[in-house]
Amino acid sequence: MASTLGFIGCGNMGGAVLNGILAAAFTNPTEPKPISQFIACTKSASSAERIKATIVPAHKEIIKVVSGQNVQTMREADVVILGCKPFMADEVLREEGVREALAGKLVISMLAGQSCEHLTQIIKEGSGAQSSENTQMVQGPKVMKVIPNMGAEFGESMTIIETPAAGISEEMVQTAQWIFDQVGKVKYLAPEQTGLATVLVGATLATLTLPIEGLLDGCVAEGFKRADAMEMVLQGIRGLSAVLESGSHPAAVRESISSPRGCTIQTLLSLEKAGTRSDFAEAMIRGNKHLKENM
């Protein structure tokens, strides 16, 4: 039976996943899907209006966009995606009524640095208004951790799914995988690897914009229009991706392109002299350290 998927927080990441699912899965309305309806709940009315403005007419009947209605969204949804900022988890999940609204449901957390166990505990504790006896009577949520990236909007996310805990049904796992299969590739990792993977698939999208921007600046300085340089750089990245996916090692690619007395080896020597490679390694280490310190 098809279900309703609710987003608690639908900003940049939540919006990317929502738009990616709609673009991939709902072009063929007759194909059976585990998710048939959507609720996007934002914090502010202005954010809700922004989302409404992006919804194409063909999707308007399957999406409801609301603001400030977290608990009501949780009640109406069969599956809930937590897409709020990680630091907002306590505020959102301790709201009165959350524990009951999420009882027994699949809750997919996209919150970096927040473990499934910690989120489950917050939900079980709730607002603290009920007795411990009543707390024990309410079935807990089934929390899975999933980390996509902004490529989701274009069907190009690398999504990490943390190995599900015992007690999460195969049907729930399949539902979660279907959702993120629509927006790119999915990879399962053990909990101890999820933190570093979060940095790799998320932060590096931002990190890699720096060398790209440097390439563009250099080309503009030498006489190219920025748009022309961007076109060539992006196609170069696509080509590099294809070569690496064929199994070539990055070092082998560099060596095969670098001709004796050529211009490519000069660019590489310049970057090696600046210590660029170690800077990127240090960026990963620092990002992972920060995530560990804030878990």
XYZ file of C-alpha atoms in Angstrom:
295
model
C 0.000 0.000 0.000
C 1.372 3.415 -0.968
C 2.212 5.752 1.895
C 2.574 9.428 2.733
C 6.084 10.831 3.182
C 6.424 13.812 5.487
C 9.397 16.184 5.562
C 10.109 17.914 8.872
C 12.235 20.760 7.598
C 12.344 21.216 3.850
C 15.184 23.644 3.235
C 18.075 23.172 0.823
C 18.651 19.466 1.508
C 15.049 18.443 2.097
C 13.939 20.422 -0.930
C 16.614 18.788 -3.091
C 15.451 15.307 -2.075
C 11.772 16.177 -2.552
C 12.324 17.694 -5.997
C 14.583 14.828 -7.010
C 11.972 12.208 -6.073
C 9.242 14.034 -7.942
C 11.369 14.469 -11.051
C 12.468 10.821 -11.119
C 9.511 8.844 -9.849
C 6.419 10.770 -10.805
C 6.939 11.277 -14.509
C 5.040 7.991 -14.926
C 1.902 8.294 -12.736
C 0.701 4.726 -13.416
C 3.838 3.002 -12.103
C 3.304 1.535 -8.583
C 5.264 3.323 -5.868
C 5.633 2.848 -2.100
C 5.135 6.614 -1.635
C 2.170 8.361 -3.233
C 1.670 11.558 -1.214
C 3.991 14.151 0.305
C 3.821 16.712 3.096
C 6.519 19.364 3.309
C 6.558 21.134 6.670
C 8.751 24.217 6.981
C 9.536 26.391 9.974
C 8.289 29.637 8.446
C 5.449 30.661 6.172
C 7.873 32.353 3.796
C 9.754 29.068 3.322
C 6.466 27.301 2.634
C 5.603 29.854 -0.048
C 9.029 29.382 -1.605
C 8.443 25.628 -1.914
C 4.927 26.093 -3.295
C 6.337 28.315 -6.017
C 8.629 25.516 -7.221
C 5.951 22.828 -7.504
C 4.924 22.108 -11.076
C 1.167 21.831 -11.796
C 1.363 18.064 -12.372
C 2.521 17.526 -8.769
C 0.274 19.936 -6.892
C -2.326 17.294 -5.975
C 0.176 14.955 -4.331
C 1.982 17.550 -2.193
C 0.770 19.520 0.780
C 3.037 22.337 1.986
C 2.568 23.682 5.520
C 4.555 25.674 8.068
C 4.847 25.335 11.838
C 2.915 22.055 11.914
C 5.565 19.487 12.800
C 3.431 17.275 15.029
C 0.434 17.325 12.689
C 2.724 16.394 9.777
C 4.133 13.495 11.814
C 0.606 12.285 12.573
C -0.496 12.341 8.957
C 2.686 10.829 7.481
C 3.466 7.112 7.378
C 7.184 7.784 6.863
C 8.948 10.872 8.220
C 12.186 12.462 7.019
C 13.982 14.704 9.495
C 15.500 17.454 7.370
C 15.852 20.242 9.919
C 19.181 21.608 11.096
C 20.955 19.117 13.439
C 21.054 21.630 16.310
C 17.249 21.893 16.119
C 16.680 18.178 16.824
C 15.951 18.631 20.523
C 13.499 21.464 19.964
C 11.635 19.629 17.210
C 11.545 16.143 18.725
C 10.706 17.155 22.308
C 7.557 18.946 21.228
C 4.452 17.603 22.942
C 2.772 14.900 20.893
C 5.840 13.877 18.875
C 6.340 10.592 20.718
C 2.801 9.440 19.986
C 2.804 10.768 16.420
C 5.958 8.789 15.544
C 5.117 5.585 17.427
C 6.130 2.571 15.342
C 6.827 4.666 12.235
C 9.894 4.775 10.016
C 11.817 7.962 10.782
C 14.635 8.769 8.357
C 17.190 11.160 9.807
C 19.293 13.288 7.465
C 20.874 15.030 10.460
C 24.666 14.971 10.422
C 26.297 14.124 13.736
C 23.121 12.792 15.364
C 23.037 9.053 16.055
C 19.882 6.981 15.672
C 20.098 5.991 19.333
C 20.280 9.611 20.474
C 17.321 10.673 18.346
C 15.276 7.699 19.519
C 15.980 8.644 23.130
C 14.927 12.260 22.553
C 11.661 11.116 20.968
C 10.937 8.648 23.762
C 11.557 11.295 26.422
C 9.283 13.726 24.604
C 8.218 16.880 26.350
C 8.464 15.131 29.727
C 4.800 15.803 30.378
C 3.785 12.149 30.597
C 4.589 9.578 33.242
C 7.284 6.970 32.767
C 4.569 4.307 32.810
C 2.831 5.881 29.818
C 6.185 6.361 28.103
C 6.866 2.619 28.250
C 3.448 1.888 26.741
C 4.112 3.974 23.614
C 5.926 2.092 20.868
C 9.187 3.705 19.850
C 9.959 4.963 16.340
C 12.122 3.034 13.879
C 14.982 5.427 13.146
C 17.331 5.082 10.170
C 20.202 7.412 9.347
C 20.581 8.503 5.742
C 23.008 11.118 4.415
C 22.395 12.388 0.857
C 23.948 15.421 -0.795
C 22.737 18.329 -2.900
C 23.117 16.321 -6.091
C 19.778 14.730 -5.117
C 17.824 17.429 -6.930
C 19.410 16.337 -10.218
C 19.373 12.588 -9.558
C 23.104 12.568 -8.777
C 23.309 12.195 -4.987
C 25.717 9.795 -3.341
C 23.532 8.736 -0.423
C 24.916 6.909 2.588
C 22.499 4.637 4.462
C 23.702 3.509 7.864
C 23.261 -0.222 8.369
C 19.765 -0.497 9.916
C 19.458 -1.515 13.547
C 17.720 -4.716 14.610
C 13.973 -4.252 14.758
C 13.675 -2.264 11.539
C 11.660 -4.360 9.102
C 12.811 -5.293 5.622
C 9.818 -3.402 4.237
C 10.994 -0.212 5.972
C 14.526 -0.663 4.637
C 13.178 -1.166 1.114
C 11.041 1.963 1.430
C 14.040 4.029 2.518
C 16.142 2.643 -0.310
C 13.391 3.347 -2.870
C 13.226 6.976 -1.735
C 16.951 7.558 -2.173
C 17.314 5.374 -5.266
C 15.209 8.027 -6.971
C 17.825 10.727 -6.340
C 21.100 8.956 -7.149
C 23.254 6.117 -5.871
C 22.960 4.455 -2.461
C 25.725 2.889 -0.358
C 25.280 1.090 2.986
C 27.942 1.660 5.646
C 28.419 0.597 9.260
C 27.700 3.223 11.959
C 31.402 3.764 12.695
C 31.993 4.764 9.066
C 28.985 7.018 8.633
C 30.608 10.118 10.156
C 33.526 10.262 7.742
C 31.199 9.400 4.856
C 29.024 12.346 5.880
C 32.003 14.674 5.433
C 33.022 13.023 2.165
C 29.660 13.084 0.365
C 28.463 16.373 1.820
C 31.249 18.795 2.601
C 33.366 17.893 -0.414
C 30.683 19.188 -2.763
C 31.397 22.587 -1.262
C 35.140 21.970 -1.008
C 35.543 21.068 -4.666
C 34.014 24.357 -5.761
C 37.233 26.078 -4.646
C 39.612 24.528 -7.213
C 36.939 24.901 -9.893
C 36.624 28.590 -9.111
C 40.410 28.898 -9.199
C 40.512 27.334 -12.667
C 37.856 29.774 -13.854
C 39.667 32.784 -12.393
C 42.898 31.765 -14.092
C 41.165 31.357 -17.440
C 39.474 34.755 -17.127
C 42.827 36.325 -16.278
C 44.238 34.799 -19.466
C 41.396 36.030 -21.666
C 38.485 33.568 -21.583
C 34.907 34.524 -20.859
C 33.870 32.901 -17.583
C 30.899 31.123 -19.175
C 33.133 29.556 -21.851
C 35.642 28.432 -19.238
C 32.849 26.961 -17.097
C 31.513 24.959 -20.040
C 34.931 23.437 -20.705
C 35.716 22.774 -17.030
C 32.394 20.998 -16.455
C 32.869 18.776 -19.492
C 36.397 18.070 -18.298
C 34.997 16.973 -14.918
C 32.518 14.659 -16.660
C 35.359 13.173 -18.659
C 37.499 12.711 -15.548
C 34.589 11.013 -13.774
C 34.176 8.578 -16.668
C 37.901 7.754 -16.695
C 38.026 7.161 -12.927
C 34.854 5.066 -12.998
C 36.534 2.824 -15.569
C 38.991 1.832 -12.841
C 41.930 4.139 -13.475
C 43.828 5.439 -10.434
C 44.026 9.252 -10.129
C 47.828 9.155 -10.196
C 47.804 7.066 -13.374
C 45.452 9.576 -15.001
C 47.801 12.455 -14.137
C 50.808 10.606 -15.515
C 49.050 9.638 -18.742
C 48.070 13.259 -19.458
C 51.445 14.816 -18.563
C 53.656 14.933 -21.638
C 57.414 15.715 -21.501
C 57.956 19.496 -21.466
C 54.181 19.921 -21.624
C 51.860 22.481 -20.085
C 50.006 19.917 -17.927
C 53.088 18.972 -15.922
C 53.719 22.675 -15.304
C 50.231 23.109 -13.797
C 50.736 20.023 -11.632
C 54.130 21.172 -10.384
C 52.632 24.517 -9.419
C 49.910 22.821 -7.378
C 52.304 20.361 -5.739
C 54.598 23.224 -4.731
C 51.635 24.902 -3.041
C 50.843 21.723 -1.078
C 47.339 21.545 -2.507
C 46.920 17.807 -2.108
C 47.780 17.860 1.592
C 45.403 20.802 2.079
C 42.509 18.692 0.815
C 43.539 15.778 3.029
C 43.689 18.118 6.016
C 40.244 19.472 5.135
C 38.768 15.966 5.373
C 40.529 15.292 8.675
C 39.362 18.581 10.206
C 35.800 18.090 8.989
C 35.652 14.589 10.456
C 37.179 15.756 13.749
C 34.590 18.518 14.065
C 31.776 16.069 13.429
C 33.071 13.677 16.101
C 33.409 16.491 18.644
C 29.811 17.559 18.104
C 28.138 14.156 18.137
